[in-house]
PDB file of C-alpha atoms in Angstrom:
ATOM      1  CA  MET A  74       0.000   0.000   0.000  1.00  0.00           C
ATOM      2  CA  PRO A  75       1.564   3.299  -1.004  1.00  0.00           C
ATOM      3  CA  VAL A  76       1.449   5.996   1.639  1.00  0.00           C
ATOM      4  CA  ASP A  77       0.271   9.469   0.638  1.00  0.00           C
ATOM      5  CA  VAL A  78      -0.496  11.915   3.439  1.00  0.00           C
ATOM      6  CA  SER A  79      -1.303  15.562   2.772  1.00  0.00           C
ATOM      7  CA  SER A  80      -2.092  18.224   5.359  1.00  0.00           C
ATOM      8  CA  GLU A  81      -2.583  21.959   4.981  1.00  0.00           C
ATOM      9  CA  ILE A  82      -2.965  25.058   7.092  1.00  0.00           C
ATOM     10  CA  THR A  83      -3.490  28.776   6.605  1.00  0.00           C
ATOM     11  CA  ILE A  84      -0.906  30.952   8.336  1.00  0.00           C
ATOM     12  CA  LEU A  85      -1.616  34.638   8.842  1.00  0.00           C
ATOM     13  CA  ARG A  86       1.705  35.768   7.390  1.00  0.00           C
ATOM     14  CA  PRO A  87       2.948  36.660   3.897  1.00  0.00           C
ATOM     15  CA  ARG A  88       4.016  33.759   1.688  1.00  0.00           C
ATOM     16  CA  ASP A  89       7.680  34.835   1.623  1.00  0.00           C
ATOM     17  CA  ALA A  90       7.828  34.733   5.434  1.00  0.00           C
ATOM     18  CA  VAL A  91       6.156  31.307   5.673  1.00  0.00           C
ATOM     19  CA  ALA A  92       8.166  29.776   2.835  1.00  0.00           C
ATOM     20  CA  GLY A  93      11.427  31.337   3.986  1.00  0.00           C
ATOM     21  CA  PHE A  94      11.105  29.974   7.513  1.00  0.00           C
ATOM     22  CA  SER A  95       9.691  26.537   6.706  1.00  0.00           C
ATOM     23  CA  ALA A  96      12.083  25.813   3.820  1.00  0.00           C
ATOM     24  CA  ASP A  97      15.144  26.610   5.941  1.00  0.00           C
ATOM     25  CA  PRO A  98      16.404  23.222   7.185  1.00  0.00           C
ATOM     26  CA  ASP A  99      17.955  24.863  10.251  1.00  0.00           C
ATOM     27  CA  ASN A 100      14.421  25.719  11.429  1.00  0.00           C
ATOM     28  CA  ALA A 101      13.056  22.167  11.086  1.00  0.00           C
ATOM     29  CA  PRO A 102      13.692  21.157  14.732  1.00  0.00           C
ATOM     30  CA  ALA A 103      11.743  24.242  15.872  1.00  0.00           C
ATOM     31  CA  TRP A 104       8.508  23.299  14.142  1.00  0.00           C
ATOM     32  CA  TYR A 105       8.706  19.563  13.446  1.00  0.00           C
ATOM     33  CA  VAL A 106       7.829  17.798  16.680  1.00  0.00           C
ATOM     34  CA  ASN A 107       9.781  14.650  15.746  1.00  0.00           C
ATOM     35  CA  ILE A 108      12.907  16.177  14.169  1.00  0.00           C
ATOM     36  CA  LYS A 109      15.690  16.513  16.701  1.00  0.00           C
ATOM     37  CA  ALA A 110      18.596  17.668  14.506  1.00  0.00           C
ATOM     38  CA  VAL A 111      19.563  18.573  10.936  1.00  0.00           C
ATOM     39  CA  GLU A 112      23.060  18.512   9.495  1.00  0.00           C
ATOM     40  CA  TRP A 113      23.987  20.003   6.124  1.00  0.00           C
ATOM     41  CA  LYS A 114      25.831  17.445   3.985  1.00  0.00           C
ATOM     42  CA  SER A 115      26.343  19.891   1.106  1.00  0.00           C
ATOM     43  CA  PRO A 116      27.234  23.585   0.904  1.00  0.00           C
ATOM     44  CA  ARG A 117      24.667  26.273   1.685  1.00  0.00           C
ATOM     45  CA  PRO A 118      22.415  27.842   0.463  1.00  0.00           C
ATOM     46  CA  LEU A 119      19.541  25.434  -0.141  1.00  0.00           C
ATOM     47  CA  ALA A 120      19.273  24.444  -3.813  1.00  0.00           C
ATOM     48  CA  VAL A 121      18.364  21.500  -5.998  1.00  0.00           C
ATOM     49  CA  GLY A 122      20.850  18.784  -5.087  1.00  0.00           C
ATOM     50  CA  SER A 123      21.327  19.928  -1.469  1.00  0.00           C
ATOM     51  CA  LYS A 124      21.736  17.016   0.951  1.00  0.00           C
ATOM     52  CA  LEU A 125      20.450  17.193   4.526  1.00  0.00           C
ATOM     53  CA  ALA A 126      20.844  14.578   7.265  1.00  0.00           C
ATOM     54  CA  PHE A 127      17.948  14.410   9.721  1.00  0.00           C
ATOM     55  CA  ILE A 128      17.735  12.765  13.133  1.00  0.00           C
ATOM     56  CA  ALA A 129      14.142  12.141  14.172  1.00  0.00           C
ATOM     57  CA  THR A 130      11.940  10.014  16.368  1.00  0.00           C
ATOM     58  CA  PHE A 131       8.741   8.439  15.102  1.00  0.00           C
ATOM     59  CA  LEU A 132       6.530   5.965  16.921  1.00  0.00           C
ATOM     60  CA  GLY A 133       9.173   5.642  19.617  1.00  0.00           C
ATOM     61  CA  ARG A 134      12.018   4.805  17.227  1.00  0.00           C
ATOM     62  CA  ARG A 135      15.110   6.844  16.384  1.00  0.00           C
ATOM     63  CA  LEU A 136      15.444   7.474  12.670  1.00  0.00           C
ATOM     64  CA  ALA A 137      18.436   8.831  10.747  1.00  0.00           C
ATOM     65  CA  TYR A 138      18.048   9.596   7.070  1.00  0.00           C
ATOM     66  CA  THR A 139      19.390  11.933   4.393  1.00  0.00           C
ATOM     67  CA  TYR A 140      17.112  13.939   2.145  1.00  0.00           C
ATOM     68  CA  SER A 141      18.138  15.236  -1.255  1.00  0.00           C
ATOM     69  CA  VAL A 142      16.362  18.336  -2.557  1.00  0.00           C
ATOM     70  CA  SER A 143      14.945  17.412  -5.969  1.00  0.00           C
ATOM     71  CA  GLU A 144      12.899  20.581  -6.630  1.00  0.00           C
ATOM     72  CA  PHE A 145      13.160  24.057  -5.159  1.00  0.00           C
ATOM     73  CA  VAL A 146      11.289  27.106  -6.367  1.00  0.00           C
ATOM     74  CA  PRO A 147      11.654  29.649  -3.528  1.00  0.00           C
ATOM     75  CA  GLY A 148       8.299  30.780  -2.199  1.00  0.00           C
ATOM     76  CA  GLU A 149       6.379  28.207  -4.248  1.00  0.00           C
ATOM     77  CA  ARG A 150       7.507  24.593  -3.892  1.00  0.00           C
ATOM     78  CA  MET A 151      10.150  22.366  -2.351  1.00  0.00           C
ATOM     79  CA  VAL A 152      10.484  18.601  -2.808  1.00  0.00           C
ATOM     80  CA  MET A 153      12.928  16.409  -0.879  1.00  0.00           C
ATOM     81  CA  GLN A 154      13.481  12.681  -1.272  1.00  0.00           C
ATOM     82  CA  THR A 155      15.195   9.901   0.618  1.00  0.00           C
ATOM     83  CA  SER A 156      15.691   6.352  -0.549  1.00  0.00           C
ATOM     84  CA  GLU A 157      17.212   5.080   2.694  1.00  0.00           C
ATOM     85  CA  GLY A 158      15.800   2.530   5.099  1.00  0.00           C
ATOM     86  CA  PRO A 159      12.574   0.547   4.994  1.00  0.00           C
ATOM     87  CA  PHE A 160      10.469   3.563   4.045  1.00  0.00           C
ATOM     88  CA  PRO A 161      11.690   5.638   1.082  1.00  0.00           C
ATOM     89  CA  MET A 162       9.902   8.969   1.331  1.00  0.00           C
ATOM     90  CA  GLU A 163       9.199  12.121  -0.650  1.00  0.00           C
ATOM     91  CA  THR A 164       8.252  15.288   1.239  1.00  0.00           C
ATOM     92  CA  THR A 165       6.702  18.241  -0.561  1.00  0.00           C
ATOM     93  CA  TYR A 166       6.052  21.769   0.702  1.00  0.00           C
ATOM     94  CA  LEU A 167       3.721  24.024  -1.283  1.00  0.00           C
ATOM     95  CA  TRP A 168       3.002  27.667  -0.473  1.00  0.00           C
ATOM     96  CA  GLU A 169       0.132  29.703  -1.909  1.00  0.00           C
ATOM     97  CA  THR A 170      -1.001  33.243  -1.177  1.00  0.00           C
ATOM     98  CA  VAL A 171      -4.610  33.337   0.038  1.00  0.00           C
ATOM     99  CA  PRO A 172      -6.701  36.352   1.151  1.00  0.00           C
ATOM    100  CA  ASP A 173      -5.836  35.918   4.838  1.00  0.00           C
ATOM    101  CA  GLY A 174      -2.180  34.925   4.509  1.00  0.00           C
ATOM    102  CA  THR A 175      -0.503  31.786   3.186  1.00  0.00           C
ATOM    103  CA  ARG A 176      -1.820  28.299   2.643  1.00  0.00           C
ATOM    104  CA  MET A 177       0.911  25.730   3.221  1.00  0.00           C
ATOM    105  CA  VAL A 178       0.583  22.116   2.146  1.00  0.00           C
ATOM    106  CA  LEU A 179       2.819  19.443   3.658  1.00  0.00           C
ATOM    107  CA  ARG A 180       2.732  16.141   1.781  1.00  0.00           C
ATOM    108  CA  ASN A 181       4.574  12.897   2.512  1.00  0.00           C
ATOM    109  CA  ARG A 182       4.419   9.951   0.205  1.00  0.00           C
ATOM    110  CA  GLY A 183       6.331   6.755  -0.228  1.00  0.00           C
ATOM    111  CA  ALA A 184       6.221   3.019  -0.690  1.00  0.00           C
ATOM    112  CA  PRO A 185       7.026   1.151   2.513  1.00  0.00           C
ATOM    113  CA  ALA A 186       8.856  -2.165   2.320  1.00  0.00           C
ATOM    114  CA  GLY A 187       9.345  -5.042   4.744  1.00  0.00           C
ATOM    115  CA  PHE A 188       7.663  -4.657   8.107  1.00  0.00           C
ATOM    116  CA  SER A 189       6.684  -1.056   7.310  1.00  0.00           C
ATOM    117  CA  LYS A 190       4.507  -2.404   4.490  1.00  0.00           C
ATOM    118  CA  ALA A 191       2.420  -4.423   6.931  1.00  0.00           C
ATOM    119  CA  VAL A 192       1.729  -1.420   9.162  1.00  0.00           C
ATOM    120  CA  ALA A 193       1.186   1.126   6.364  1.00  0.00           C
ATOM    121  CA  PRO A 194      -2.453   1.902   7.323  1.00  0.00           C
ATOM    122  CA  PHE A 195      -1.309   2.718  10.857  1.00  0.00           C
ATOM    123  CA  LEU A 196       1.582   4.796   9.507  1.00  0.00           C
ATOM    124  CA  VAL A 197      -0.838   6.873   7.421  1.00  0.00           C
ATOM    125  CA  LEU A 198      -2.837   7.783  10.543  1.00  0.00           C
ATOM    126  CA  ALA A 199       0.280   8.511  12.614  1.00  0.00           C
ATOM    127  CA  MET A 200       1.870  10.600   9.863  1.00  0.00           C
ATOM    128  CA  GLY A 201      -1.308  12.602   9.339  1.00  0.00           C
ATOM    129  CA  ARG A 202      -1.520  13.319  13.059  1.00  0.00           C
ATOM    130  CA  ALA A 203       2.172  14.312  13.186  1.00  0.00           C
ATOM    131  CA  ASN A 204       1.870  16.547  10.097  1.00  0.00           C
ATOM    132  CA  ARG A 205      -1.113  18.398  11.572  1.00  0.00           C
ATOM    133  CA  LYS A 206       0.793  18.954  14.844  1.00  0.00           C
ATOM    134  CA  ASP A 207       3.820  20.204  12.923  1.00  0.00           C
ATOM    135  CA  LEU A 208       1.781  22.670  10.867  1.00  0.00           C
ATOM    136  CA  LEU A 209       0.013  23.959  13.989  1.00  0.00           C
ATOM    137  CA  ARG A 210       3.390  24.438  15.656  1.00  0.00           C
ATOM    138  CA  LEU A 211       4.675  26.307  12.578  1.00  0.00           C
ATOM    139  CA  LYS A 212       1.581  28.501  12.583  1.00  0.00           C
ATOM    140  CA  GLY A 213       2.097  29.322  16.264  1.00  0.00           C
ATOM    141  CA  ILE A 214       5.736  30.250  15.720  1.00  0.00           C
ATOM    142  CA  LEU A 215       5.073  32.422  12.677  1.00  0.00           C
ATOM    143  CA  GLU A 216       2.009  34.122  14.155  1.00  0.00           C
ATOM    144  CA  GLY A 217       3.884  34.822  17.383  1.00  0.00           C
ATOM    145  CA  ARG A 218       1.951  32.444  19.635  1.00  0.00           C
ATOM    146  CA  ALA A 219       4.569  29.784  20.283  1.00  0.00           C
TER     147      ALA A 219
END
């Protein structure tokens, strides 16, 4: 079963502010509940081809993986991919100006293998819950309520 989880939120800030903060890997531990650290594996600034090592926890397990940025249009779209481990994943950020600020979409999709394949329906629920928490945390930070 392929996993495809998409969550969105409206943040009462201009698109450049939302995209600038959320696309900066150094800010990921501030708004992603499960990300504990990010290490640049390629030179700054962020661009297509940038490599970023993440340390995270998910469902009580420590995860270490490296994302490669496959698309980056500042202020519009960012796509990162990892092919490591039992759960290759693609993460997409989309930003769109709306009348009351910025709509941000956070999408994770992948094709679990091995044991992860058997628990994919559970992973979809857990990832959706985590994504919603992350977006609410981002909203709080950017709207000055965190």
